[in-house]
Each structure stands twice: as structure tokens, then as C-alpha cells.
Amino acid sequence: MSDNGRPSNETKDAKKGRIVIFSSVIVIVLIGAIVMMILSNQNRNEAKPKKKQPTHRTEQATRIDYQDQPFIGSSNAPVKVVEFSDYRCPYCKEFEETVVPKINKEYVKTGKISFYYINYTILGPGSVLAANASEEVYHQNPKAFWAFHKAIFDAQKNEKEQWVTKKLLIDIAKKTVPSIDSKAFESALDTKSRQSEVDKDNAIAESLGVQGTPMIFVNEQVIDGGQDYQALKQAIDKALASKK
């Protein structure tokens, strides 16, 4: 204290010093708490099992479920070829028109392969509706499936157009499947009663890491460039040779 009763400069400086020290301690404590929180979060994250990214090995470990899938050829053929496809995909239409007839003539009809078609509906509601329609036709009349299947691709329009309609599918069904139960078919389109089969197809495609359509597998091995006939032919011949 100074002689006049006011705090001396030394007293003021001491108080300031204590405030600075106290503030510094608070800052250090806060920094420490933040560091502990960060370390705790890191430990929790490291403790969680990380989802493995799909690899070629894990993808190929997933088997294709051929049961209840439409196919041509003998079920006892030594080689199975699978096409994952979308009815609205223009490349799938091209594959159906240019490649499938060739492998049908050279390999299916000669008993060397069986050829399967599996939906992979990646192009929107129209794809889903067409897939439901094809599943209903297959459920009603498996032998008529391929005529209906081909007619949908024949009717395909520009990918940007919403050309798949209930009316179109009903018209195609009546022309290609004379024995169709029209009421059941229309009900299937309205209620998507075959969606579980479509979902099953999509799940198979996703489990295999299919990223686009058409995607071709030969004996469960994805074929790079399989939409090209020569590349597919080479893969089929190799698979057949391995069976001898």
C-alpha cells in the first residue's frame, strides 16, 4: 500500500502476474483436455472394424445363384455364361442383337454352354418396371420369356426417353406370350409383385462388383471386354479347354 491508501505499483504488478499465471494454467488445462478428446476419438475409431474394400479375390468368392434364372441351353453344359443387363441400356441392346445370336449358334445349340440373363436395373424406374414384367412372364411361362425379352430390346428407344410404360409392356406381352394371364400380368406391374426377384438379381450383381451393363461372366469369372464377341469367344474356348 502507498502512503495515501492506494495500491502501490508493486501490488498491481503482483496481481497482474497472478492473473497471467492463472490464465496460462487454464489455457494449458483446456489444451490438455482437447488433446485427450482427440486421442480418445482416434482410439475409438481404430477399435471399430474397418469395412474391407472389395477386391478381385473377394468378389470372385461370391457364387452366382443360377436357380430360377432364365437361360438357354442345357443346364448340364460344362460352361455357364451370364449376362448382367438393363433393358434400357443401349449397349445391352447391341450385345443382344450382335453377340448373343453368335454364341447361341456356336456354343448354346452345340451343348457347350448355357447362357443366363440376370437383371441389373441401374437406369431408373423404367428399368425396374421392365425387369418386373420380364420376371412375371418368366414366372408364368419360362419358355416364352425369351420372345418377350427380345421384344423389349426391339422396342428400346433413346436412353434419355422414358419409353418403358405399362401399356407398352402389356402390348408386348400379348403379342409374344399368347397364353399370358393378362390380369395377373397387369397386377404384377401395378404392385411390382416380382420386385423380390429383381432385388435378388441386383444383389448378385452388387456382390460381384458389377459396375455397368452389359457385364459378362464365364464360369463366374468376369470377362474384360466381354461384350465383344471375339473376347467372349476366347474366354469361352479357354473355359471349355479347362474342362477336358
mmCIF file of C-alpha atoms in Angstrom:
data_model
loop_
_atom_site.group_PDB
_atom_site.id
_atom_site.type_symbol
_atom_site.label_atom_id
_atom_site.label_comp_id
_atom_site.label_asym_id
_atom_site.label_seq_id
_atom_site.Cartn_x
_atom_site.Cartn_y
_atom_site.Cartn_z
ATOM 1 C CA MET A 1 0.000 0.000 0.000
ATOM 2 C CA SER A 2 1.173 3.520 -0.693
ATOM 3 C CA ASP A 3 1.105 6.156 1.980
ATOM 4 C CA ASN A 4 -2.153 7.642 0.613
ATOM 5 C CA GLY A 5 -4.032 4.269 0.960
ATOM 6 C CA ARG A 6 -3.978 3.393 -2.750
ATOM 7 C CA PRO A 7 -2.451 0.122 -4.031
ATOM 8 C CA SER A 8 1.197 0.561 -4.917
ATOM 9 C CA ASN A 9 2.515 -0.231 -8.386
ATOM 10 C CA GLU A 10 4.227 -3.318 -6.963
ATOM 11 C CA THR A 11 0.877 -4.624 -5.682
ATOM 12 C CA LYS A 12 -0.734 -4.004 -9.068
ATOM 13 C CA ASP A 13 2.097 -5.817 -10.824
ATOM 14 C CA ALA A 14 1.788 -8.780 -8.469
ATOM 15 C CA LYS A 15 -1.950 -9.063 -9.171
ATOM 16 C CA LYS A 16 -1.333 -8.865 -12.902
ATOM 17 C CA GLY A 17 1.265 -11.596 -12.572
ATOM 18 C CA ARG A 18 -1.131 -13.867 -10.736
ATOM 19 C CA ILE A 19 -3.834 -13.265 -13.367
ATOM 20 C CA VAL A 20 -1.403 -14.127 -16.172
ATOM 21 C CA ILE A 21 -0.310 -17.304 -14.384
ATOM 22 C CA PHE A 22 -3.918 -18.313 -13.699
ATOM 23 C CA SER A 23 -4.910 -17.653 -17.308
ATOM 24 C CA SER A 24 -1.946 -19.670 -18.554
ATOM 25 C CA VAL A 25 -2.910 -22.593 -16.357
ATOM 26 C CA ILE A 26 -6.487 -22.520 -17.715
ATOM 27 C CA VAL A 27 -5.223 -22.466 -21.306
ATOM 28 C CA ILE A 28 -2.892 -25.404 -20.621
ATOM 29 C CA VAL A 29 -5.699 -27.371 -18.986
ATOM 30 C CA LEU A 30 -8.028 -26.691 -21.961
ATOM 31 C CA ILE A 31 -5.357 -27.704 -24.456
ATOM 32 C CA GLY A 32 -4.761 -30.884 -22.494
ATOM 33 C CA ALA A 33 -8.467 -31.687 -22.460
ATOM 34 C CA ILE A 34 -8.734 -31.145 -26.225
ATOM 35 C CA VAL A 35 -5.719 -33.387 -26.845
ATOM 36 C CA MET A 36 -7.245 -36.114 -24.673
ATOM 37 C CA MET A 37 -10.545 -35.887 -26.574
ATOM 38 C CA ILE A 38 -8.757 -36.211 -29.918
ATOM 39 C CA LEU A 39 -6.746 -39.218 -28.741
ATOM 40 C CA SER A 40 -9.879 -40.833 -27.322
ATOM 41 C CA ASN A 41 -11.755 -40.428 -30.611
ATOM 42 C CA GLN A 42 -8.828 -41.876 -32.555
ATOM 43 C CA ASN A 43 -8.716 -44.889 -30.268
ATOM 44 C CA ARG A 44 -12.451 -45.477 -30.678
ATOM 45 C CA ASN A 45 -12.190 -45.230 -34.464
ATOM 46 C CA GLU A 46 -9.248 -47.620 -34.540
ATOM 47 C CA ALA A 47 -11.183 -50.068 -32.390
ATOM 48 C CA LYS A 48 -14.018 -50.242 -34.913
ATOM 49 C CA PRO A 49 -13.565 -52.926 -37.587
ATOM 50 C CA LYS A 50 -12.999 -51.275 -40.935
ATOM 51 C CA LYS A 51 -15.104 -52.385 -43.872
ATOM 52 C CA LYS A 52 -12.919 -54.158 -46.377
ATOM 53 C CA GLN A 53 -12.891 -52.758 -49.873
ATOM 54 C CA PRO A 54 -13.923 -55.330 -52.476
ATOM 55 C CA THR A 55 -11.053 -56.986 -54.271
ATOM 56 C CA HIS A 56 -10.904 -59.300 -57.236
ATOM 57 C CA ARG A 57 -10.355 -62.222 -54.872
ATOM 58 C CA THR A 58 -13.305 -61.442 -52.571
ATOM 59 C CA GLU A 59 -15.585 -60.623 -55.488
ATOM 60 C CA GLN A 60 -14.877 -63.941 -57.183
ATOM 61 C CA ALA A 61 -15.501 -65.816 -53.928
ATOM 62 C CA THR A 62 -19.189 -64.889 -54.268
ATOM 63 C CA ARG A 63 -21.056 -67.542 -56.211
ATOM 64 C CA ILE A 64 -23.728 -66.725 -58.756
ATOM 65 C CA ASP A 65 -27.106 -68.155 -57.813
ATOM 66 C CA TYR A 66 -28.381 -69.704 -61.049
ATOM 67 C CA GLN A 67 -31.585 -71.025 -59.549
ATOM 68 C CA ASP A 68 -34.756 -69.582 -61.098
ATOM 69 C CA GLN A 69 -32.756 -67.537 -63.599
ATOM 70 C CA PRO A 70 -33.830 -67.628 -67.276
ATOM 71 C CA PHE A 71 -31.359 -69.437 -69.514
ATOM 72 C CA ILE A 72 -30.972 -71.107 -72.879
ATOM 73 C CA GLY A 73 -29.071 -74.313 -73.466
ATOM 74 C CA SER A 74 -28.546 -77.356 -71.315
ATOM 75 C CA SER A 75 -28.290 -76.982 -67.550
ATOM 76 C CA ASN A 76 -25.589 -79.684 -67.767
ATOM 77 C CA ALA A 77 -23.411 -77.715 -70.187
ATOM 78 C CA PRO A 78 -19.786 -77.591 -68.982
ATOM 79 C CA VAL A 79 -19.601 -73.794 -69.145
ATOM 80 C CA LYS A 80 -22.052 -71.200 -67.860
ATOM 81 C CA VAL A 81 -22.121 -67.704 -69.381
ATOM 82 C CA VAL A 82 -24.018 -64.955 -67.560
ATOM 83 C CA GLU A 83 -25.034 -61.531 -68.823
ATOM 84 C CA PHE A 84 -25.924 -58.812 -66.303
ATOM 85 C CA SER A 85 -28.089 -56.400 -68.241
ATOM 86 C CA ASP A 86 -30.553 -53.498 -68.165
ATOM 87 C CA TYR A 87 -33.426 -53.301 -70.662
ATOM 88 C CA ARG A 88 -32.867 -49.556 -71.124
ATOM 89 C CA CYS A 89 -29.130 -49.885 -71.781
ATOM 90 C CA PRO A 90 -28.236 -49.288 -75.452
ATOM 91 C CA TYR A 91 -25.039 -51.341 -75.148
ATOM 92 C CA CYS A 92 -27.107 -54.243 -73.823
ATOM 93 C CA LYS A 93 -29.376 -53.978 -76.869
ATOM 94 C CA GLU A 94 -26.314 -54.083 -79.128
ATOM 95 C CA PHE A 95 -24.995 -57.143 -77.291
ATOM 96 C CA GLU A 96 -28.350 -58.902 -77.617
ATOM 97 C CA GLU A 97 -28.537 -58.186 -81.340
ATOM 98 C CA THR A 98 -24.934 -58.831 -82.391
ATOM 99 C CA VAL A 99 -23.284 -61.184 -79.899
ATOM 100 C CA VAL A 100 -26.000 -63.403 -78.413
ATOM 101 C CA PRO A 101 -27.062 -64.883 -81.813
ATOM 102 C CA LYS A 102 -23.439 -65.863 -82.499
ATOM 103 C CA ILE A 103 -22.809 -67.576 -79.177
ATOM 104 C CA ASN A 104 -26.231 -69.206 -79.421
ATOM 105 C CA LYS A 105 -25.344 -70.742 -82.772
ATOM 106 C CA GLU A 106 -21.764 -71.733 -81.975
ATOM 107 C CA TYR A 107 -21.943 -72.687 -78.311
ATOM 108 C CA VAL A 108 -25.509 -72.976 -76.948
ATOM 109 C CA LYS A 109 -27.049 -75.120 -79.674
ATOM 110 C CA THR A 110 -23.980 -77.363 -79.710
ATOM 111 C CA GLY A 111 -24.360 -78.069 -75.981
ATOM 112 C CA LYS A 112 -21.103 -76.384 -74.992
ATOM 113 C CA ILE A 113 -22.545 -73.594 -72.830
ATOM 114 C CA SER A 114 -25.696 -72.463 -71.100
ATOM 115 C CA PHE A 115 -26.445 -68.755 -71.318
ATOM 116 C CA TYR A 116 -28.140 -66.908 -68.430
ATOM 117 C CA TYR A 117 -29.733 -63.478 -68.274
ATOM 118 C CA ILE A 118 -29.754 -61.591 -64.943
ATOM 119 C CA ASN A 119 -31.278 -58.150 -64.417
ATOM 120 C CA TYR A 120 -29.219 -55.265 -63.119
ATOM 121 C CA THR A 121 -31.564 -52.275 -63.012
ATOM 122 C CA ILE A 122 -29.225 -49.279 -62.942
ATOM 123 C CA LEU A 123 -31.032 -46.861 -65.262
ATOM 124 C CA GLY A 124 -34.052 -45.859 -63.231
ATOM 125 C CA PRO A 125 -37.756 -46.687 -62.780
ATOM 126 C CA GLY A 126 -38.251 -47.799 -66.385
ATOM 127 C CA SER A 127 -35.563 -50.440 -65.952
ATOM 128 C CA VAL A 128 -37.233 -51.677 -62.768
ATOM 129 C CA LEU A 129 -40.657 -51.847 -64.434
ATOM 130 C CA ALA A 130 -39.304 -53.776 -67.423
ATOM 131 C CA ALA A 131 -37.466 -56.185 -65.129
ATOM 132 C CA ASN A 132 -40.640 -56.810 -63.109
ATOM 133 C CA ALA A 133 -42.506 -57.504 -66.344
ATOM 134 C CA SER A 134 -39.878 -59.978 -67.540
ATOM 135 C CA GLU A 135 -39.873 -61.750 -64.167
ATOM 136 C CA GLU A 136 -43.672 -62.100 -64.291
ATOM 137 C CA VAL A 137 -43.520 -63.544 -67.807
ATOM 138 C CA TYR A 138 -40.822 -65.980 -66.704
ATOM 139 C CA HIS A 139 -42.951 -66.954 -63.695
ATOM 140 C CA GLN A 140 -45.983 -67.615 -65.905
ATOM 141 C CA ASN A 141 -44.257 -69.179 -68.900
ATOM 142 C CA PRO A 142 -40.461 -69.722 -68.811
ATOM 143 C CA LYS A 143 -40.354 -70.836 -72.444
ATOM 144 C CA ALA A 144 -41.996 -67.578 -73.574
ATOM 145 C CA PHE A 145 -39.520 -65.442 -71.659
ATOM 146 C CA TRP A 146 -37.008 -65.072 -74.468
ATOM 147 C CA ALA A 147 -39.530 -63.863 -77.043
ATOM 148 C CA PHE A 148 -40.779 -61.233 -74.591
ATOM 149 C CA HIS A 149 -37.190 -60.393 -73.629
ATOM 150 C CA LYS A 150 -36.165 -59.822 -77.254
ATOM 151 C CA ALA A 151 -39.259 -57.715 -77.968
ATOM 152 C CA ILE A 152 -38.428 -55.310 -75.126
ATOM 153 C CA PHE A 153 -34.982 -54.711 -76.598
ATOM 154 C CA ASP A 154 -36.537 -54.309 -80.056
ATOM 155 C CA ALA A 155 -38.783 -51.575 -78.606
ATOM 156 C CA GLN A 156 -35.906 -49.752 -76.920
ATOM 157 C CA LYS A 157 -35.643 -46.013 -77.602
ATOM 158 C CA ASN A 158 -33.192 -43.299 -76.649
ATOM 159 C CA GLU A 159 -31.842 -43.766 -73.149
ATOM 160 C CA LYS A 160 -32.968 -40.224 -72.236
ATOM 161 C CA GLU A 161 -36.590 -41.043 -73.063
ATOM 162 C CA GLN A 162 -38.945 -42.664 -70.535
ATOM 163 C CA TRP A 163 -40.148 -45.141 -73.128
ATOM 164 C CA VAL A 164 -40.889 -48.063 -70.793
ATOM 165 C CA THR A 165 -44.592 -47.832 -69.943
ATOM 166 C CA LYS A 166 -47.189 -50.201 -68.599
ATOM 167 C CA LYS A 167 -49.122 -50.033 -71.893
ATOM 168 C CA LEU A 168 -46.026 -50.907 -73.936
ATOM 169 C CA LEU A 169 -45.227 -53.913 -71.776
ATOM 170 C CA ILE A 170 -48.822 -55.160 -71.878
ATOM 171 C CA ASP A 171 -48.877 -54.876 -75.670
ATOM 172 C CA ILE A 172 -45.570 -56.743 -75.962
ATOM 173 C CA ALA A 173 -46.763 -59.475 -73.592
ATOM 174 C CA LYS A 174 -49.986 -60.029 -75.564
ATOM 175 C CA LYS A 175 -48.048 -60.305 -78.847
ATOM 176 C CA THR A 176 -45.220 -62.537 -77.622
ATOM 177 C CA VAL A 177 -46.955 -64.620 -74.933
ATOM 178 C CA PRO A 178 -50.405 -65.603 -76.237
ATOM 179 C CA SER A 179 -51.109 -67.637 -73.091
ATOM 180 C CA ILE A 180 -50.363 -64.703 -70.761
ATOM 181 C CA ASP A 181 -52.719 -64.176 -67.840
ATOM 182 C CA SER A 182 -53.301 -60.503 -68.587
ATOM 183 C CA LYS A 183 -54.878 -59.667 -65.235
ATOM 184 C CA ALA A 184 -52.024 -61.227 -63.293
ATOM 185 C CA PHE A 185 -49.505 -59.532 -65.564
ATOM 186 C CA GLU A 186 -51.091 -56.095 -65.124
ATOM 187 C CA SER A 187 -51.330 -56.636 -61.376
ATOM 188 C CA ALA A 188 -47.630 -57.518 -61.286
ATOM 189 C CA LEU A 189 -46.815 -54.227 -63.000
ATOM 190 C CA ASP A 190 -49.061 -52.222 -60.667
ATOM 191 C CA THR A 191 -47.832 -53.807 -57.445
ATOM 192 C CA LYS A 192 -44.295 -54.782 -58.528
ATOM 193 C CA SER A 193 -45.036 -58.205 -57.096
ATOM 194 C CA ARG A 194 -41.852 -59.570 -58.689
ATOM 195 C CA GLN A 195 -39.625 -56.959 -57.072
ATOM 196 C CA SER A 196 -38.085 -59.534 -54.728
ATOM 197 C CA GLU A 197 -36.714 -61.408 -57.760
ATOM 198 C CA VAL A 198 -35.386 -58.151 -59.208
ATOM 199 C CA ASP A 199 -33.806 -57.289 -55.867
ATOM 200 C CA LYS A 200 -32.181 -60.713 -55.778
ATOM 201 C CA ASP A 201 -30.661 -60.106 -59.219
ATOM 202 C CA ASN A 202 -29.366 -56.695 -58.207
ATOM 203 C CA ALA A 203 -27.881 -58.143 -55.018
ATOM 204 C CA ILE A 204 -25.974 -60.779 -57.012
ATOM 205 C CA ALA A 205 -24.610 -58.112 -59.348
ATOM 206 C CA GLU A 206 -23.534 -55.880 -56.493
ATOM 207 C CA SER A 207 -21.908 -58.743 -54.585
ATOM 208 C CA LEU A 208 -19.809 -59.455 -57.666
ATOM 209 C CA GLY A 209 -18.786 -55.831 -58.067
ATOM 210 C CA VAL A 210 -20.638 -55.333 -61.361
ATOM 211 C CA GLN A 211 -20.237 -51.652 -62.220
ATOM 212 C CA GLY A 212 -22.078 -51.354 -65.512
ATOM 213 C CA THR A 213 -24.029 -53.192 -68.185
ATOM 214 C CA PRO A 214 -23.682 -55.383 -70.047
ATOM 215 C CA MET A 215 -21.227 -57.278 -67.852
ATOM 216 C CA ILE A 216 -20.365 -60.835 -68.858
ATOM 217 C CA PHE A 217 -19.163 -63.706 -66.672
ATOM 218 C CA VAL A 218 -17.855 -67.062 -67.858
ATOM 219 C CA ASN A 219 -17.942 -69.720 -65.149
ATOM 220 C CA GLU A 220 -18.194 -66.905 -62.590
ATOM 221 C CA GLN A 221 -15.145 -65.049 -63.870
ATOM 222 C CA VAL A 222 -15.763 -61.533 -65.160
ATOM 223 C CA ILE A 223 -14.564 -61.071 -68.742
ATOM 224 C CA ASP A 224 -12.954 -57.750 -69.551
ATOM 225 C CA GLY A 225 -14.449 -56.521 -72.802
ATOM 226 C CA GLY A 226 -16.879 -59.450 -72.728
ATOM 227 C CA GLN A 227 -19.430 -57.541 -74.781
ATOM 228 C CA ASP A 228 -17.073 -58.016 -77.744
ATOM 229 C CA TYR A 229 -17.682 -61.345 -79.471
ATOM 230 C CA GLN A 230 -14.036 -62.210 -80.057
ATOM 231 C CA ALA A 231 -13.078 -61.509 -76.444
ATOM 232 C CA LEU A 232 -16.022 -63.564 -75.201
ATOM 233 C CA LYS A 233 -15.286 -66.384 -77.632
ATOM 234 C CA GLN A 234 -11.696 -66.558 -76.415
ATOM 235 C CA ALA A 235 -12.865 -66.737 -72.793
ATOM 236 C CA ILE A 236 -15.407 -69.461 -73.580
ATOM 237 C CA ASP A 237 -12.880 -71.544 -75.515
ATOM 238 C CA LYS A 238 -10.411 -71.259 -72.628
ATOM 239 C CA ALA A 239 -13.081 -72.359 -70.128
ATOM 240 C CA LEU A 240 -14.060 -75.302 -72.350
ATOM 241 C CA ALA A 241 -10.426 -76.385 -72.715
ATOM 242 C CA SER A 242 -10.030 -76.409 -68.939
ATOM 243 C CA LYS A 243 -12.907 -78.895 -68.693
ATOM 244 C CA LYS A 244 -11.217 -81.511 -70.915
#
